[in-house]
mmCIF file of N, CA and C in Angstrom:
data_model
loop_
_atom_site.group_PDB
_atom_site.id
_atom_site.type_symbol
_atom_site.label_atom_id
_atom_site.label_comp_id
_atom_site.label_asym_id
_atom_site.label_seq_id
_atom_site.Cartn_x
_atom_site.Cartn_y
_atom_site.Cartn_z
ATOM 1 N N GLU A 1 -9.409 -6.053 -14.301
ATOM 2 C CA GLU A 1 -9.729 -5.062 -13.281
ATOM 3 C C GLU A 1 -8.525 -4.904 -12.365
ATOM 4 N N GLY A 2 -8.204 -3.673 -12.019
ATOM 5 C CA GLY A 2 -7.068 -3.427 -11.148
ATOM 6 C C GLY A 2 -7.032 -1.984 -10.715
ATOM 7 N N CYS A 3 -5.913 -1.568 -10.132
ATOM 8 C CA CYS A 3 -5.736 -0.190 -9.723
ATOM 9 C C CYS A 3 -4.275 0.201 -9.942
ATOM 10 N N TRP A 4 -4.024 1.512 -9.908
ATOM 11 C CA TRP A 4 -2.711 2.049 -10.239
ATOM 12 C C TRP A 4 -2.458 3.292 -9.402
ATOM 13 N N ALA A 5 -1.182 3.542 -9.077
ATOM 14 C CA ALA A 5 -0.817 4.749 -8.330
ATOM 15 C C ALA A 5 0.606 5.159 -8.703
ATOM 16 N N VAL A 6 0.895 6.450 -8.545
ATOM 17 C CA VAL A 6 2.231 6.994 -8.793
ATOM 18 C C VAL A 6 2.609 7.885 -7.610
ATOM 19 N N ASP A 7 3.917 7.953 -7.302
ATOM 20 C CA ASP A 7 4.338 8.764 -6.154
ATOM 21 C C ASP A 7 4.417 10.244 -6.525
ATOM 22 N N ALA A 8 4.724 11.087 -5.529
ATOM 23 C CA ALA A 8 4.728 12.537 -5.715
ATOM 24 C C ALA A 8 5.806 12.999 -6.694
ATOM 25 N N THR A 9 6.892 12.237 -6.841
ATOM 26 C CA THR A 9 7.977 12.627 -7.746
ATOM 27 C C THR A 9 7.758 12.129 -9.166
ATOM 28 N N GLY A 10 6.890 11.167 -9.338
ATOM 29 C CA GLY A 10 6.672 10.564 -10.648
ATOM 30 C C GLY A 10 7.668 9.463 -10.978
ATOM 31 N N ASP A 11 8.607 9.171 -10.059
ATOM 32 C CA ASP A 11 9.614 8.127 -10.294
ATOM 33 C C ASP A 11 9.059 6.720 -10.089
ATOM 34 N N TRP A 12 8.231 6.548 -9.077
ATOM 35 C CA TRP A 12 7.722 5.226 -8.703
ATOM 36 C C TRP A 12 6.253 5.104 -9.084
ATOM 37 N N GLU A 13 5.891 3.956 -9.620
ATOM 38 C CA GLU A 13 4.483 3.664 -9.861
ATOM 39 C C GLU A 13 4.218 2.206 -9.528
ATOM 40 N N VAL A 14 3.003 1.938 -9.110
ATOM 41 C CA VAL A 14 2.582 0.578 -8.789
ATOM 42 C C VAL A 14 1.247 0.318 -9.483
ATOM 43 N N ALA A 15 1.082 -0.929 -9.870
ATOM 44 C CA ALA A 15 -0.162 -1.336 -10.507
ATOM 45 C C ALA A 15 -0.512 -2.730 -10.018
ATOM 46 N N VAL A 16 -1.792 -2.976 -9.904
ATOM 47 C CA VAL A 16 -2.272 -4.285 -9.475
ATOM 48 C C VAL A 16 -3.205 -4.812 -10.552
ATOM 49 N N GLU A 17 -3.000 -6.063 -10.914
ATOM 50 C CA GLU A 17 -3.895 -6.731 -11.849
ATOM 51 C C GLU A 17 -4.587 -7.842 -11.079
ATOM 52 N N ASN A 18 -5.884 -7.666 -10.838
ATOM 53 C CA ASN A 18 -6.653 -8.662 -10.111
ATOM 54 C C ASN A 18 -6.991 -9.822 -11.039
ATOM 55 N N ALA A 19 -6.845 -11.039 -10.516
ATOM 56 C CA ALA A 19 -7.151 -12.235 -11.293
ATOM 57 C C ALA A 19 -8.648 -12.322 -11.552
ATOM 58 N N ARG A 20 -8.969 -12.877 -12.679
ATOM 59 C CA ARG A 20 -10.376 -13.097 -13.003
ATOM 60 C C ARG A 20 -10.698 -14.554 -12.736
ATOM 61 N N GLY A 21 -11.924 -14.803 -12.350
ATOM 62 C CA GLY A 21 -12.344 -16.186 -12.111
ATOM 63 C C GLY A 21 -12.296 -16.559 -10.650
ATOM 64 N N PRO A 22 -12.563 -17.834 -10.367
ATOM 65 C CA PRO A 22 -12.685 -18.287 -8.978
ATOM 66 C C PRO A 22 -11.361 -18.351 -8.224
ATOM 67 N N ALA A 23 -10.228 -18.338 -8.915
ATOM 68 C CA ALA A 23 -8.935 -18.454 -8.234
ATOM 69 C C ALA A 23 -8.642 -17.240 -7.373
ATOM 70 N N GLY A 24 -9.134 -16.068 -7.768
ATOM 71 C CA GLY A 24 -8.890 -14.847 -7.004
ATOM 72 C C GLY A 24 -7.438 -14.438 -7.074
ATOM 73 N N GLY A 25 -6.999 -13.679 -6.102
ATOM 74 C CA GLY A 25 -5.617 -13.234 -6.046
ATOM 75 C C GLY A 25 -5.355 -12.035 -6.933
ATOM 76 N N ALA A 26 -4.116 -11.564 -6.895
ATOM 77 C CA ALA A 26 -3.719 -10.401 -7.677
ATOM 78 C C ALA A 26 -2.202 -10.384 -7.787
ATOM 79 N N LEU A 27 -1.716 -9.649 -8.785
ATOM 80 C CA LEU A 27 -0.288 -9.440 -8.948
ATOM 81 C C LEU A 27 -0.014 -7.945 -8.833
ATOM 82 N N LEU A 28 0.838 -7.577 -7.864
ATOM 83 C CA LEU A 28 1.250 -6.197 -7.644
ATOM 84 C C LEU A 28 2.600 -6.015 -8.316
ATOM 85 N N ARG A 29 2.726 -5.006 -9.172
ATOM 86 C CA ARG A 29 3.979 -4.734 -9.878
ATOM 87 C C ARG A 29 4.431 -3.317 -9.567
ATOM 88 N N CYS A 30 5.728 -3.168 -9.236
ATOM 89 C CA CYS A 30 6.314 -1.864 -8.950
ATOM 90 C C CYS A 30 7.306 -1.519 -10.054
ATOM 91 N N LEU A 31 7.231 -0.268 -10.520
ATOM 92 C CA LEU A 31 8.140 0.223 -11.551
ATOM 93 C C LEU A 31 8.831 1.493 -11.070
ATOM 94 N N ARG A 32 10.075 1.647 -11.485
ATOM 95 C CA ARG A 32 10.798 2.890 -11.222
ATOM 96 C C ARG A 32 11.255 3.446 -12.562
ATOM 97 N N ARG A 33 10.809 4.655 -12.844
ATOM 98 C CA ARG A 33 11.080 5.292 -14.143
ATOM 99 C C ARG A 33 10.706 4.358 -15.286
ATOM 100 N N ALA A 34 9.522 3.765 -15.163
ATOM 101 C CA ALA A 34 8.907 2.889 -16.175
ATOM 102 C C ALA A 34 9.599 1.542 -16.341
ATOM 103 N N GLU A 35 10.588 1.217 -15.507
ATOM 104 C CA GLU A 35 11.266 -0.077 -15.560
ATOM 105 C C GLU A 35 10.778 -0.963 -14.418
ATOM 106 N N PRO A 36 10.368 -2.209 -14.705
ATOM 107 C CA PRO A 36 9.915 -3.108 -13.628
ATOM 108 C C PRO A 36 11.014 -3.337 -12.595
ATOM 109 N N VAL A 37 10.626 -3.263 -11.310
ATOM 110 C CA VAL A 37 11.565 -3.472 -10.204
ATOM 111 C C VAL A 37 11.259 -4.787 -9.497
ATOM 112 N N TRP A 38 9.996 -5.040 -9.192
ATOM 113 C CA TRP A 38 9.606 -6.281 -8.524
ATOM 114 C C TRP A 38 8.124 -6.542 -8.728
ATOM 115 N N ASP A 39 7.740 -7.806 -8.492
ATOM 116 C CA ASP A 39 6.345 -8.250 -8.479
ATOM 117 C C ASP A 39 6.065 -8.878 -7.126
ATOM 118 N N PHE A 40 4.831 -8.773 -6.674
ATOM 119 C CA PHE A 40 4.425 -9.330 -5.382
ATOM 120 C C PHE A 40 3.044 -9.957 -5.554
ATOM 121 N N ALA A 41 2.907 -11.213 -5.190
ATOM 122 C CA ALA A 41 1.627 -11.914 -5.335
ATOM 123 C C ALA A 41 0.757 -11.695 -4.103
ATOM 124 N N LEU A 42 -0.511 -11.399 -4.345
ATOM 125 C CA LEU A 42 -1.501 -11.243 -3.280
ATOM 126 C C LEU A 42 -2.483 -12.403 -3.356
ATOM 127 N N LEU A 43 -2.931 -12.888 -2.203
ATOM 128 C CA LEU A 43 -3.874 -14.006 -2.177
ATOM 129 C C LEU A 43 -5.294 -13.585 -2.531
ATOM 130 N N GLU A 44 -5.618 -12.318 -2.259
ATOM 131 C CA GLU A 44 -6.961 -11.791 -2.515
ATOM 132 C C GLU A 44 -6.862 -10.640 -3.512
ATOM 133 N N PRO A 45 -7.928 -10.349 -4.241
ATOM 134 C CA PRO A 45 -7.913 -9.164 -5.110
ATOM 135 C C PRO A 45 -7.716 -7.890 -4.293
ATOM 136 N N ALA A 46 -7.016 -6.929 -4.864
ATOM 137 C CA ALA A 46 -6.746 -5.656 -4.187
ATOM 138 C C ALA A 46 -7.809 -4.634 -4.548
ATOM 139 N N GLN A 47 -8.199 -3.817 -3.560
ATOM 140 C CA GLN A 47 -9.190 -2.772 -3.846
ATOM 141 C C GLN A 47 -8.580 -1.377 -3.865
ATOM 142 N N CYS A 48 -7.396 -1.178 -3.248
ATOM 143 C CA CYS A 48 -6.751 0.133 -3.315
ATOM 144 C C CYS A 48 -5.270 -0.011 -2.991
ATOM 145 N N LEU A 49 -4.479 0.951 -3.476
ATOM 146 C CA LEU A 49 -3.052 0.958 -3.205
ATOM 147 C C LEU A 49 -2.521 2.376 -3.329
ATOM 148 N N THR A 50 -1.308 2.584 -2.822
ATOM 149 C CA THR A 50 -0.652 3.886 -2.873
ATOM 150 C C THR A 50 0.850 3.673 -2.818
ATOM 151 N N VAL A 51 1.604 4.656 -3.296
ATOM 152 C CA VAL A 51 3.066 4.625 -3.240
ATOM 153 C C VAL A 51 3.567 6.035 -2.967
ATOM 154 N N ASN A 52 4.554 6.151 -2.070
ATOM 155 C CA ASN A 52 5.196 7.427 -1.770
ATOM 156 C C ASN A 52 6.236 7.196 -0.676
ATOM 157 N N ALA A 53 7.193 8.091 -0.556
ATOM 158 C CA ALA A 53 8.181 8.098 0.532
ATOM 159 C C ALA A 53 8.938 6.783 0.669
ATOM 160 N N GLY A 54 9.081 6.033 -0.427
ATOM 161 C CA GLY A 54 9.802 4.772 -0.384
ATOM 162 C C GLY A 54 8.971 3.583 0.067
ATOM 163 N N PHE A 55 7.657 3.756 0.188
ATOM 164 C CA PHE A 55 6.764 2.687 0.623
ATOM 165 C C PHE A 55 5.665 2.443 -0.399
ATOM 166 N N VAL A 56 5.157 1.221 -0.394
ATOM 167 C CA VAL A 56 3.970 0.841 -1.163
ATOM 168 C C VAL A 56 2.995 0.233 -0.163
ATOM 169 N N ALA A 57 1.758 0.661 -0.191
ATOM 170 C CA ALA A 57 0.718 0.080 0.669
ATOM 171 C C ALA A 57 -0.400 -0.423 -0.227
ATOM 172 N N VAL A 58 -0.889 -1.620 0.081
ATOM 173 C CA VAL A 58 -1.965 -2.225 -0.712
ATOM 174 C C VAL A 58 -2.950 -2.894 0.242
ATOM 175 N N ALA A 59 -4.230 -2.762 -0.074
ATOM 176 C CA ALA A 59 -5.288 -3.369 0.738
ATOM 177 C C ALA A 59 -6.026 -4.401 -0.104
ATOM 178 N N SER A 60 -6.203 -5.569 0.479
ATOM 179 C CA SER A 60 -7.028 -6.605 -0.137
ATOM 180 C C SER A 60 -7.936 -7.138 0.962
ATOM 181 N N GLY A 61 -9.232 -6.857 0.812
ATOM 182 C CA GLY A 61 -10.164 -7.140 1.897
ATOM 183 C C GLY A 61 -9.814 -6.256 3.080
ATOM 184 N N ALA A 62 -9.801 -6.818 4.268
ATOM 185 C CA ALA A 62 -9.440 -6.058 5.464
ATOM 186 C C ALA A 62 -7.945 -6.136 5.756
ATOM 187 N N GLU A 63 -7.183 -6.785 4.880
ATOM 188 C CA GLU A 63 -5.745 -6.930 5.095
ATOM 189 C C GLU A 63 -4.989 -5.780 4.435
ATOM 190 N N LEU A 64 -4.051 -5.204 5.183
ATOM 191 C CA LEU A 64 -3.215 -4.114 4.701
ATOM 192 C C LEU A 64 -1.765 -4.564 4.748
ATOM 193 N N GLN A 65 -1.065 -4.405 3.609
ATOM 194 C CA GLN A 65 0.341 -4.777 3.533
ATOM 195 C C GLN A 65 1.151 -3.557 3.135
ATOM 196 N N VAL A 66 2.301 -3.366 3.785
ATOM 197 C CA VAL A 66 3.199 -2.254 3.495
ATOM 198 C C VAL A 66 4.543 -2.841 3.099
ATOM 199 N N LEU A 67 5.014 -2.440 1.915
ATOM 200 C CA LEU A 67 6.256 -2.957 1.362
ATOM 201 C C LEU A 67 7.238 -1.832 1.080
ATOM 202 N N SER A 68 8.516 -2.183 0.984
ATOM 203 C CA SER A 68 9.542 -1.239 0.559
ATOM 204 C C SER A 68 9.417 -1.056 -0.946
ATOM 205 N N ALA A 69 9.390 0.176 -1.415
ATOM 206 C CA ALA A 69 9.286 0.418 -2.854
ATOM 207 C C ALA A 69 10.523 -0.099 -3.583
ATOM 208 N N SER A 70 11.692 -0.006 -2.985
ATOM 209 C CA SER A 70 12.912 -0.397 -3.677
ATOM 210 C C SER A 70 13.130 -1.903 -3.728
ATOM 211 N N SER A 71 12.701 -2.635 -2.690
ATOM 212 C CA SER A 71 12.978 -4.080 -2.638
ATOM 213 C C SER A 71 11.752 -4.970 -2.795
ATOM 214 N N GLY A 72 10.567 -4.459 -2.481
ATOM 215 C CA GLY A 72 9.367 -5.291 -2.508
ATOM 216 C C GLY A 72 9.194 -6.140 -1.264
ATOM 217 N N CYS A 73 10.081 -5.959 -0.276
ATOM 218 C CA CYS A 73 9.983 -6.718 0.976
ATOM 219 C C CYS A 73 8.974 -6.040 1.905
ATOM 220 N N LEU A 74 8.273 -6.870 2.674
ATOM 221 C CA LEU A 74 7.363 -6.328 3.682
ATOM 222 C C LEU A 74 8.168 -5.569 4.731
ATOM 223 N N VAL A 75 7.711 -4.375 5.103
ATOM 224 C CA VAL A 75 8.397 -3.603 6.141
ATOM 225 C C VAL A 75 7.783 -3.843 7.511
ATOM 226 N N MET A 76 6.657 -4.510 7.534
ATOM 227 C CA MET A 76 5.999 -4.920 8.779
ATOM 228 C C MET A 76 5.091 -6.097 8.433
ATOM 229 N N PRO A 77 4.694 -6.881 9.412
ATOM 230 C CA PRO A 77 3.770 -7.979 9.098
ATOM 231 C C PRO A 77 2.451 -7.435 8.555
ATOM 232 N N PRO A 78 1.781 -8.206 7.695
ATOM 233 C CA PRO A 78 0.461 -7.768 7.214
ATOM 234 C C PRO A 78 -0.475 -7.527 8.395
ATOM 235 N N MET A 79 -1.319 -6.497 8.267
ATOM 236 C CA MET A 79 -2.265 -6.155 9.327
ATOM 237 C C MET A 79 -3.677 -6.477 8.865
ATOM 238 N N VAL A 80 -4.467 -7.068 9.745
ATOM 239 C CA VAL A 80 -5.882 -7.276 9.462
ATOM 240 C C VAL A 80 -6.643 -6.226 10.262
ATOM 241 N N LEU A 81 -7.304 -5.331 9.542
ATOM 242 C CA LEU A 81 -8.035 -4.236 10.170
ATOM 243 C C LEU A 81 -9.466 -4.658 10.472
ATOM 244 N N GLU A 82 -10.134 -3.916 11.336
ATOM 245 C CA GLU A 82 -11.523 -4.225 11.680
ATOM 246 C C GLU A 82 -12.462 -4.037 10.507
ATOM 247 N N SER A 83 -12.093 -3.155 9.595
ATOM 248 C CA SER A 83 -12.924 -2.856 8.430
ATOM 249 C C SER A 83 -12.010 -2.680 7.221
ATOM 250 N N ALA A 84 -12.489 -3.034 6.045
ATOM 251 C CA ALA A 84 -11.687 -2.961 4.822
ATOM 252 C C ALA A 84 -11.416 -1.511 4.427
ATOM 253 N N PRO A 85 -10.168 -1.190 4.088
ATOM 254 C CA PRO A 85 -9.877 0.154 3.581
ATOM 255 C C PRO A 85 -10.532 0.377 2.215
ATOM 256 N N VAL A 86 -11.067 1.562 2.018
ATOM 257 C CA VAL A 86 -11.624 1.939 0.718
ATOM 258 C C VAL A 86 -10.738 2.985 0.038
ATOM 259 N N MET A 87 -9.794 3.579 0.803
ATOM 260 C CA MET A 87 -8.870 4.549 0.260
ATOM 261 C C MET A 87 -7.597 4.536 1.091
ATOM 262 N N LEU A 88 -6.452 4.554 0.407
ATOM 263 C CA LEU A 88 -5.154 4.647 1.060
ATOM 264 C C LEU A 88 -4.416 5.848 0.496
ATOM 265 N N GLU A 89 -3.641 6.524 1.348
ATOM 266 C CA GLU A 89 -2.827 7.656 0.899
ATOM 267 C C GLU A 89 -1.528 7.662 1.689
ATOM 268 N N LEU A 90 -0.404 7.801 0.993
ATOM 269 C CA LEU A 90 0.911 7.938 1.616
ATOM 270 C C LEU A 90 1.425 9.341 1.329
ATOM 271 N N THR A 91 1.825 10.065 2.358
ATOM 272 C CA THR A 91 2.358 11.411 2.160
ATOM 273 C C THR A 91 3.853 11.329 1.843
ATOM 274 N N PRO A 92 4.433 12.376 1.287
ATOM 275 C CA PRO A 92 5.882 12.395 1.064
ATOM 276 C C PRO A 92 6.688 12.256 2.359
ATOM 277 N N ALA A 93 6.093 12.591 3.502
ATOM 278 C CA ALA A 93 6.767 12.445 4.798
ATOM 279 C C ALA A 93 6.657 11.031 5.358
ATOM 280 N N GLY A 94 5.942 10.141 4.689
ATOM 281 C CA GLY A 94 5.847 8.759 5.142
ATOM 282 C C GLY A 94 4.690 8.459 6.067
ATOM 283 N N HIS A 95 3.652 9.280 6.062
ATOM 284 C CA HIS A 95 2.454 8.983 6.848
ATOM 285 C C HIS A 95 1.461 8.248 5.960
ATOM 286 N N LEU A 96 0.979 7.112 6.428
ATOM 287 C CA LEU A 96 0.001 6.306 5.707
ATOM 288 C C LEU A 96 -1.367 6.531 6.325
ATOM 289 N N LEU A 97 -2.321 6.917 5.493
ATOM 290 C CA LEU A 97 -3.694 7.136 5.927
ATOM 291 C C LEU A 97 -4.575 6.078 5.282
ATOM 292 N N ALA A 98 -5.439 5.459 6.076
ATOM 293 C CA ALA A 98 -6.415 4.493 5.561
ATOM 294 C C ALA A 98 -7.807 4.960 5.971
ATOM 295 N N LEU A 99 -8.667 5.148 4.988
ATOM 296 C CA LEU A 99 -10.076 5.427 5.229
ATOM 297 C C LEU A 99 -10.803 4.102 5.033
ATOM 298 N N CYS A 100 -11.481 3.646 6.076
ATOM 299 C CA CYS A 100 -12.088 2.316 6.061
ATOM 300 C C CYS A 100 -13.593 2.375 5.801
ATOM 301 N N ARG A 101 -14.120 1.231 5.407
ATOM 302 C CA ARG A 101 -15.537 1.107 5.059
ATOM 303 C C ARG A 101 -16.454 1.535 6.200
ATOM 304 N N ASP A 102 -16.028 1.350 7.458
ATOM 305 C CA ASP A 102 -16.848 1.731 8.613
ATOM 306 C C ASP A 102 -16.640 3.194 9.017
ATOM 307 N N ALA A 103 -15.999 3.992 8.156
ATOM 308 C CA ALA A 103 -15.726 5.416 8.349
ATOM 309 C C ALA A 103 -14.565 5.681 9.312
ATOM 310 N N ALA A 104 -13.850 4.647 9.745
ATOM 311 C CA ALA A 104 -12.665 4.853 10.578
ATOM 312 C C ALA A 104 -11.546 5.433 9.714
ATOM 313 N N VAL A 105 -10.759 6.319 10.308
ATOM 314 C CA VAL A 105 -9.574 6.872 9.665
ATOM 315 C C VAL A 105 -8.383 6.475 10.530
ATOM 316 N N LEU A 106 -7.428 5.744 9.929
ATOM 317 C CA LEU A 106 -6.241 5.290 10.649
ATOM 318 C C LEU A 106 -5.018 5.924 10.021
ATOM 319 N N VAL A 107 -4.039 6.319 10.855
ATOM 320 C CA VAL A 107 -2.822 6.946 10.368
ATOM 321 C C VAL A 107 -1.621 6.275 11.024
ATOM 322 N N TRP A 108 -0.610 5.932 10.200
ATOM 323 C CA TRP A 108 0.645 5.374 10.689
ATOM 324 C C TRP A 108 1.774 6.279 10.249
ATOM 325 N N GLY A 109 2.779 6.461 11.101
ATOM 326 C CA GLY A 109 4.000 7.180 10.746
ATOM 327 C C GLY A 109 5.056 6.169 10.357
ATOM 328 N N LEU A 110 5.130 5.817 9.085
ATOM 329 C CA LEU A 110 6.036 4.753 8.634
ATOM 330 C C LEU A 110 7.493 5.173 8.653
ATOM 331 N N ALA A 111 7.789 6.412 8.292
ATOM 332 C CA ALA A 111 9.175 6.855 8.181
ATOM 333 C C ALA A 111 9.757 7.326 9.504
ATOM 334 N N ALA A 112 8.943 7.494 10.536
ATOM 335 C CA ALA A 112 9.408 8.007 11.825
ATOM 336 C C ALA A 112 9.528 6.871 12.835
ATOM 337 N N PRO A 113 10.758 6.428 13.156
ATOM 338 C CA PRO A 113 10.907 5.338 14.117
ATOM 339 C C PRO A 113 10.566 5.739 15.547
ATOM 340 N N GLU A 114 10.518 7.044 15.827
ATOM 341 C CA GLU A 114 10.186 7.513 17.166
ATOM 342 C C GLU A 114 9.116 8.585 17.062
ATOM 343 N N GLY A 115 8.481 8.882 18.158
ATOM 344 C CA GLY A 115 7.482 9.951 18.164
ATOM 345 C C GLY A 115 6.089 9.408 18.330
ATOM 346 N N PRO A 116 5.100 10.292 18.374
ATOM 347 C CA PRO A 116 3.733 9.876 18.683
ATOM 348 C C PRO A 116 3.115 8.990 17.619
ATOM 349 N N GLU A 117 3.608 9.044 16.355
ATOM 350 C CA GLU A 117 3.010 8.219 15.313
ATOM 351 C C GLU A 117 3.560 6.796 15.323
ATOM 352 N N ALA A 118 4.708 6.568 15.928
ATOM 353 C CA ALA A 118 5.344 5.271 15.901
ATOM 354 C C ALA A 118 4.564 4.256 16.733
ATOM 355 N N GLY A 119 4.662 3.018 16.311
ATOM 356 C CA GLY A 119 4.117 1.947 17.122
ATOM 357 C C GLY A 119 2.723 1.501 16.789
ATOM 358 N N GLY A 120 2.035 2.125 15.876
ATOM 359 C CA GLY A 120 0.725 1.620 15.530
ATOM 360 C C GLY A 120 -0.204 2.696 15.024
ATOM 361 N N PRO A 121 -1.410 2.289 14.699
ATOM 362 C CA PRO A 121 -2.343 3.248 14.111
ATOM 363 C C PRO A 121 -2.895 4.212 15.155
ATOM 364 N N ARG A 122 -3.308 5.352 14.670
ATOM 365 C CA ARG A 122 -3.985 6.334 15.509
ATOM 366 C C ARG A 122 -5.335 6.577 14.869
ATOM 367 N N SER A 123 -6.373 6.471 15.631
ATOM 368 C CA SER A 123 -7.712 6.730 15.104
ATOM 369 C C SER A 123 -8.019 8.204 15.210
ATOM 370 N N LEU A 124 -8.686 8.720 14.203
ATOM 371 C CA LEU A 124 -9.091 10.124 14.216
ATOM 372 C C LEU A 124 -10.585 10.216 14.274
#
């Protein structure tokens, strides 16, 4: 069991393979033009992920992690949200949208270091 996503250009794709059994966890793999670039281990199974604008976002439980598509490094510390995301979307402009189980919608401006989106989530 796992999930998969591709960016708007078709160059980047990410896939998660959730572990079976009591150990839990998952392996996130990023590919560029079908060639493996990096792997990232998750402690919990992932329920959704997205890739676009040079970023990869993955949710496991209420934890949200955002990584660089090119390096696999975290671009910010993992965030624990009040409710688990059920859907993630990254726009080509670098806006990350999370629709959460409690119907909250959160938006981050990942690619914009300044402006109203910078500095944290905005609830809609």
